PDB file of C-alpha atoms in Angstrom:
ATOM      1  CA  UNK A 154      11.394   0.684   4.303  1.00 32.00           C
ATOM      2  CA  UNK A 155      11.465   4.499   3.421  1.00 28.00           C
ATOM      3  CA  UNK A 156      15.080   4.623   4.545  1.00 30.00           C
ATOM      4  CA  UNK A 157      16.086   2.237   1.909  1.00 31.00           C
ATOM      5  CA  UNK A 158      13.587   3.871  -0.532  1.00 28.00           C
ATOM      6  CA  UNK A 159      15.204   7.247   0.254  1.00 28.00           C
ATOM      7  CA  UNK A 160      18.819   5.350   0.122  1.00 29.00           C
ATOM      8  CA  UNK A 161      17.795   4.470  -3.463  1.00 30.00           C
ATOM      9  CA  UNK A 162      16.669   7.514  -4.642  1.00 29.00           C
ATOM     10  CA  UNK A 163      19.757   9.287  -3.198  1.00 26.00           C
ATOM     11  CA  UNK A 164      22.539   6.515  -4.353  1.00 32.00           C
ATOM     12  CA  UNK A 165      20.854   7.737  -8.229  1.00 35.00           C
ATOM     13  CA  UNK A 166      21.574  11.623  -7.906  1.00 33.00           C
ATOM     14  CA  UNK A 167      24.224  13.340  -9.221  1.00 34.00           C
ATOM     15  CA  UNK A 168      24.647  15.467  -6.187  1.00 36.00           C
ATOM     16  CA  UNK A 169      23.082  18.348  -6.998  1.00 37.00           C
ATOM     17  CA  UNK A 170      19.609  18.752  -5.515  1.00 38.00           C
ATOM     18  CA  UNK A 171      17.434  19.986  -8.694  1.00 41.00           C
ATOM     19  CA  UNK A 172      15.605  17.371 -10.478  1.00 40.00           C
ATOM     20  CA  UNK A 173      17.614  18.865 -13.986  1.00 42.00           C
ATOM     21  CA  UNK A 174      14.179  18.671 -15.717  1.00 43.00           C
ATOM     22  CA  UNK A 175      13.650  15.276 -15.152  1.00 38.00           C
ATOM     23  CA  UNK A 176      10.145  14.674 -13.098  1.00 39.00           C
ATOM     24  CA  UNK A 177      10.459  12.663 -10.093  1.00 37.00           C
ATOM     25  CA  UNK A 178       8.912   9.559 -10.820  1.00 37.00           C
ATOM     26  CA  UNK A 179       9.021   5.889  -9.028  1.00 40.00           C
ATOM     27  CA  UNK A 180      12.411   4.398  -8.817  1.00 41.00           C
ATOM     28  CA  UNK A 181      11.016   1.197 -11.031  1.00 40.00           C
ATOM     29  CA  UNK A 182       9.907   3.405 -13.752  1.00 41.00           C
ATOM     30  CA  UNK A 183      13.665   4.903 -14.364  1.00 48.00           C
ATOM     31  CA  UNK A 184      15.492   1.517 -14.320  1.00 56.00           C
ATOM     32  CA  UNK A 185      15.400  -0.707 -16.853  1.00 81.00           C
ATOM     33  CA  UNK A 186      14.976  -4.346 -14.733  1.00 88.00           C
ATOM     34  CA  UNK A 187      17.354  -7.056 -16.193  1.00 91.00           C
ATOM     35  CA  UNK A 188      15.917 -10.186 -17.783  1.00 91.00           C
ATOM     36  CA  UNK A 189      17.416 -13.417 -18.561  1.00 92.00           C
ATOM     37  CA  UNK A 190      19.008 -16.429 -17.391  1.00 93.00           C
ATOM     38  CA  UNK A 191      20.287 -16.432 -13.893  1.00 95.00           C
ATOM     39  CA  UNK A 192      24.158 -16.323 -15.265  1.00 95.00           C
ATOM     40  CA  UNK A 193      23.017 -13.139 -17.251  1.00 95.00           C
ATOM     41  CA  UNK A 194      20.994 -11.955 -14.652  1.00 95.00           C
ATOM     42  CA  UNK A 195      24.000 -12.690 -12.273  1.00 94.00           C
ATOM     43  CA  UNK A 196      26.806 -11.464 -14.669  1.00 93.00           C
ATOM     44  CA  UNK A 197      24.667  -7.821 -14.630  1.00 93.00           C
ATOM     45  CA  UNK A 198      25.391  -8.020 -10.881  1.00 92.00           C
ATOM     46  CA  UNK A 199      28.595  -8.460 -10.974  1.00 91.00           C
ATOM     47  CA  UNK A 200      28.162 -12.309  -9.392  1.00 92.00           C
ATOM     48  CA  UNK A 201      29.206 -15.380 -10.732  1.00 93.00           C
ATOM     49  CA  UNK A 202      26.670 -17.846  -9.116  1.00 94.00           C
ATOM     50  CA  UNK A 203      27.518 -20.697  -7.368  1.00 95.00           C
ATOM     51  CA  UNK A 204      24.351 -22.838  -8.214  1.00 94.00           C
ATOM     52  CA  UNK A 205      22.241 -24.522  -5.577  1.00 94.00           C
ATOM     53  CA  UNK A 206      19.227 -25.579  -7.514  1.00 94.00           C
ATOM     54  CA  UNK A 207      18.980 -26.355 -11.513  1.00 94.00           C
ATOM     55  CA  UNK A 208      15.101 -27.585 -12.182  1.00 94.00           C
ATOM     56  CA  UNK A 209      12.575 -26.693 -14.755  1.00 93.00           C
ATOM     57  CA  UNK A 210      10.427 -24.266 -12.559  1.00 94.00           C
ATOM     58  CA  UNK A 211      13.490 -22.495 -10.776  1.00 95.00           C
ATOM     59  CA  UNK A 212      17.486 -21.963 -10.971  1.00 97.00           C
ATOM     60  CA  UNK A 213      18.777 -20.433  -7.395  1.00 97.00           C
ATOM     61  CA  UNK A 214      22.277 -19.317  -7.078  1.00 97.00           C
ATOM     62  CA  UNK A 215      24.529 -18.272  -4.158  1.00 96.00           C
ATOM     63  CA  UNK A 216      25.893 -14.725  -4.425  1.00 95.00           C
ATOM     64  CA  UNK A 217      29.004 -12.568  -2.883  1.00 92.00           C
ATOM     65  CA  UNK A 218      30.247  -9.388  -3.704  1.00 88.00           C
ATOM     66  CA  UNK A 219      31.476  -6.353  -2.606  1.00 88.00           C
ATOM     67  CA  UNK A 220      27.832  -5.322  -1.829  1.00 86.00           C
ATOM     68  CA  UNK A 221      27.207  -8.786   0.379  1.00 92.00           C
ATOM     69  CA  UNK A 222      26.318 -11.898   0.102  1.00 95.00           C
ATOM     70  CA  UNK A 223      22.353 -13.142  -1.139  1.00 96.00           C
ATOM     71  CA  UNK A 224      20.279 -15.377  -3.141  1.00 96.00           C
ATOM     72  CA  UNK A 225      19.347 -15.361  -6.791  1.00 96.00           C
ATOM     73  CA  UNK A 226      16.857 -16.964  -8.439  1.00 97.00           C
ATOM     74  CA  UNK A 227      14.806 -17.259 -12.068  1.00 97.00           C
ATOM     75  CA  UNK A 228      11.548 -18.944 -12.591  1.00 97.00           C
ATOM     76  CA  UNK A 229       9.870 -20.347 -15.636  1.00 96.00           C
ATOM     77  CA  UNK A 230       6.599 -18.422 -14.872  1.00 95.00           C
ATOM     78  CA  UNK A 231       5.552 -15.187 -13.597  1.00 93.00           C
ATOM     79  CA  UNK A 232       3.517 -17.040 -11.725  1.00 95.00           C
ATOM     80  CA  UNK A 233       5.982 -19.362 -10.075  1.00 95.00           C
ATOM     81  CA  UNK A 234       7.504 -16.250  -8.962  1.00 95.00           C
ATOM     82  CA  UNK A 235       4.411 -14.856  -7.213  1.00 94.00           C
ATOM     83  CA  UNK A 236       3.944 -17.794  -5.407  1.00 95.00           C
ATOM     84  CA  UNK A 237       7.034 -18.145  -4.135  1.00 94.00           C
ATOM     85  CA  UNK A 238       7.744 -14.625  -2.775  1.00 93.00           C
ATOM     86  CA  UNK A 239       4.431 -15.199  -0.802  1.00 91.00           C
ATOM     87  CA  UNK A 240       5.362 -17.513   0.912  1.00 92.00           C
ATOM     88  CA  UNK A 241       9.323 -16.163   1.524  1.00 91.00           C
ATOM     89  CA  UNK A 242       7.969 -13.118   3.030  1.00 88.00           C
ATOM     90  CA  UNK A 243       6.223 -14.860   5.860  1.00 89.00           C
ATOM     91  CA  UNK A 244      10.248 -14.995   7.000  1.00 88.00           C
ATOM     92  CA  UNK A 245      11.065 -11.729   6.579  1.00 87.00           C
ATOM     93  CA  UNK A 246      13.502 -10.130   4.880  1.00 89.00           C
ATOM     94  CA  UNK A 247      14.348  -8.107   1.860  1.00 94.00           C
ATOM     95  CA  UNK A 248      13.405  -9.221  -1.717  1.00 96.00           C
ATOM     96  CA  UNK A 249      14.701  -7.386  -5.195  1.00 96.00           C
ATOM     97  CA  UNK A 250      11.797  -8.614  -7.735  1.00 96.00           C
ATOM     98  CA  UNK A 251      12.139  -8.762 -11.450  1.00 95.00           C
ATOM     99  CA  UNK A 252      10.605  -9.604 -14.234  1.00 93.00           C
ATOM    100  CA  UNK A 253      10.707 -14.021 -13.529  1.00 96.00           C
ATOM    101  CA  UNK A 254      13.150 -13.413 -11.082  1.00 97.00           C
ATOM    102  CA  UNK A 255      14.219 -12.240  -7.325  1.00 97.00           C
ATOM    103  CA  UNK A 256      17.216 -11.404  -5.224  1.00 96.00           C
ATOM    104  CA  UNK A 257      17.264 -12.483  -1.381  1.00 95.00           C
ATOM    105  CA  UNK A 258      19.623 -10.613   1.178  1.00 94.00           C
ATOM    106  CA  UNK A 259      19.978  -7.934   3.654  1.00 93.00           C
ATOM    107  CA  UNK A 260      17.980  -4.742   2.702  1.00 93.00           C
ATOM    108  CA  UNK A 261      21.549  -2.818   2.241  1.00 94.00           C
ATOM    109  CA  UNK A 262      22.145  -5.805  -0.407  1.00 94.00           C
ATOM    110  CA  UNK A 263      18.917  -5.667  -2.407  1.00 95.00           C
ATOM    111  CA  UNK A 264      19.293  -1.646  -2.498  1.00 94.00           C
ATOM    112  CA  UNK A 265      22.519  -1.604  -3.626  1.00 94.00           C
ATOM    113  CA  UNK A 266      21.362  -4.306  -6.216  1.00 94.00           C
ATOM    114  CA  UNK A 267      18.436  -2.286  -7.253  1.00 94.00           C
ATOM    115  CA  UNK A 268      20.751  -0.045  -8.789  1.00 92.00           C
ATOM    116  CA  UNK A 269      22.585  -2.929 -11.105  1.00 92.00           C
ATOM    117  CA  UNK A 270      19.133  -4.858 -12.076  1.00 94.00           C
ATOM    118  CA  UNK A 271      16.295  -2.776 -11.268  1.00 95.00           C
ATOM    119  CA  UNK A 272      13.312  -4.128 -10.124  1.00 95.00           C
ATOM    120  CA  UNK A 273      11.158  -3.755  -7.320  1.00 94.00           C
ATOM    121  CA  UNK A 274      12.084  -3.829  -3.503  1.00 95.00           C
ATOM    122  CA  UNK A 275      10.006  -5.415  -1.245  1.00 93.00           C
ATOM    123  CA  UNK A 276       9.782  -6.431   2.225  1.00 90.00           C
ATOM    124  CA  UNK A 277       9.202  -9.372   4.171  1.00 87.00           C
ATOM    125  CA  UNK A 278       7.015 -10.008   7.525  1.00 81.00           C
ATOM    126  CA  UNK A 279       8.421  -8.238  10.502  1.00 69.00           C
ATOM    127  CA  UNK A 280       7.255 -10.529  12.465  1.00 52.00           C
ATOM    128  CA  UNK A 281       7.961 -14.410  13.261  1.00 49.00           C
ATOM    129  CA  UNK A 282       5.164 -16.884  13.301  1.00 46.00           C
ATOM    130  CA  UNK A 283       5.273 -19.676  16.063  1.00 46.00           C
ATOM    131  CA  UNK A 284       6.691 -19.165  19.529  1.00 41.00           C
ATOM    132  CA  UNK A 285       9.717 -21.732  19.311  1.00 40.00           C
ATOM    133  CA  UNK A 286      13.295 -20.874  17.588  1.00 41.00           C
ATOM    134  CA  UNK A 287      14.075 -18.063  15.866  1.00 40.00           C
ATOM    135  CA  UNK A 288      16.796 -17.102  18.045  1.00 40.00           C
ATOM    136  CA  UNK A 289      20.324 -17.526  17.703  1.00 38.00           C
ATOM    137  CA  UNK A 290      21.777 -14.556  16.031  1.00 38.00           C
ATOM    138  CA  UNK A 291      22.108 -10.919  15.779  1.00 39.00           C
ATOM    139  CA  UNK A 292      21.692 -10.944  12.049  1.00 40.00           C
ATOM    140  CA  UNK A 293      17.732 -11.638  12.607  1.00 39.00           C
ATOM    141  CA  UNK A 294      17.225  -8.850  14.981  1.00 38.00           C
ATOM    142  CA  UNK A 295      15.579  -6.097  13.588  1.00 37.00           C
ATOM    143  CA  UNK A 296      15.942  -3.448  15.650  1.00 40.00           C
ATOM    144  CA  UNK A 297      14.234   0.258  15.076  1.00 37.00           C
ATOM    145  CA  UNK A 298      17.408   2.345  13.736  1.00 37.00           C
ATOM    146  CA  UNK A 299      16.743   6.127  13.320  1.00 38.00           C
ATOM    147  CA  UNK A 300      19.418   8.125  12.895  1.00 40.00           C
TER     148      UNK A 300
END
């Protein structure tokens, strides 16, 4: 999680290394996060949705650009959002929060995202629940990278 913290706060200089009077403050406090409907919210980042779900408490759209693929989706309440990234995380993975809204993908995705729509970045269990399935894959694996 620091490495795509740091990733952020790199991917937002202008290469120099001075802070050019500006003091260093949290990455959600310099980025206006985007609001709207999940075709605004989409257009912003550069998507154009292919829509999955379409009910009153939640719109979800599929996502690809040149940043990866991943999930959008709006929610009537703020509270409809809270509820349903607690329960996502149990899966893992990397979630871009806004204000009635949230991005699902890779953590390279929701970083590069961040810098489109803002928001908050935050991640899912690292671990799986249950001892059956789960396997399959390489894109689950979450190996320890250091580098």
């Amino acid at each position: 999680m620091l490495a795509a913290l740091a990733l952020a706060l790199t991917a937002g200089c202008g290469g120099n290394g001075g802070n050019d009077g500006k003091a260093p403050t949290t990455p959600e406090t310099e980025t206006a996060t985007a609001t709207g409907s999940l075709e605004q919210i989409a257009s912003k980042a550069e998507c154009e949705p292919n829509i999955q779900t379409d009910a009153d408490e939640l719109r979800q759209g599929n996502c690809a650009t040149d940043d990866g693929k991943y999930v959008l989706v709006t929610f009537a309440t703020d509270r409809g959002l809270r509820e349903w990234i607690n329960e996502a995380k149990d899966y893992g993975g990397s979630y871009l929060v806004g204000r009635k809204w949230v991005a699902v993908g890779d953590e390279t995705v929701v970083t590069a995202l961040r810098g489109r729509l803002g928001g908050t970045v935050e991640a899912g269990s690292s671990h799986h629940s249950g001892g059956s399935g789960g396997g399959g894959g390489d894109e689950g694996h979450s190996g320890h990278h250091t580098g």
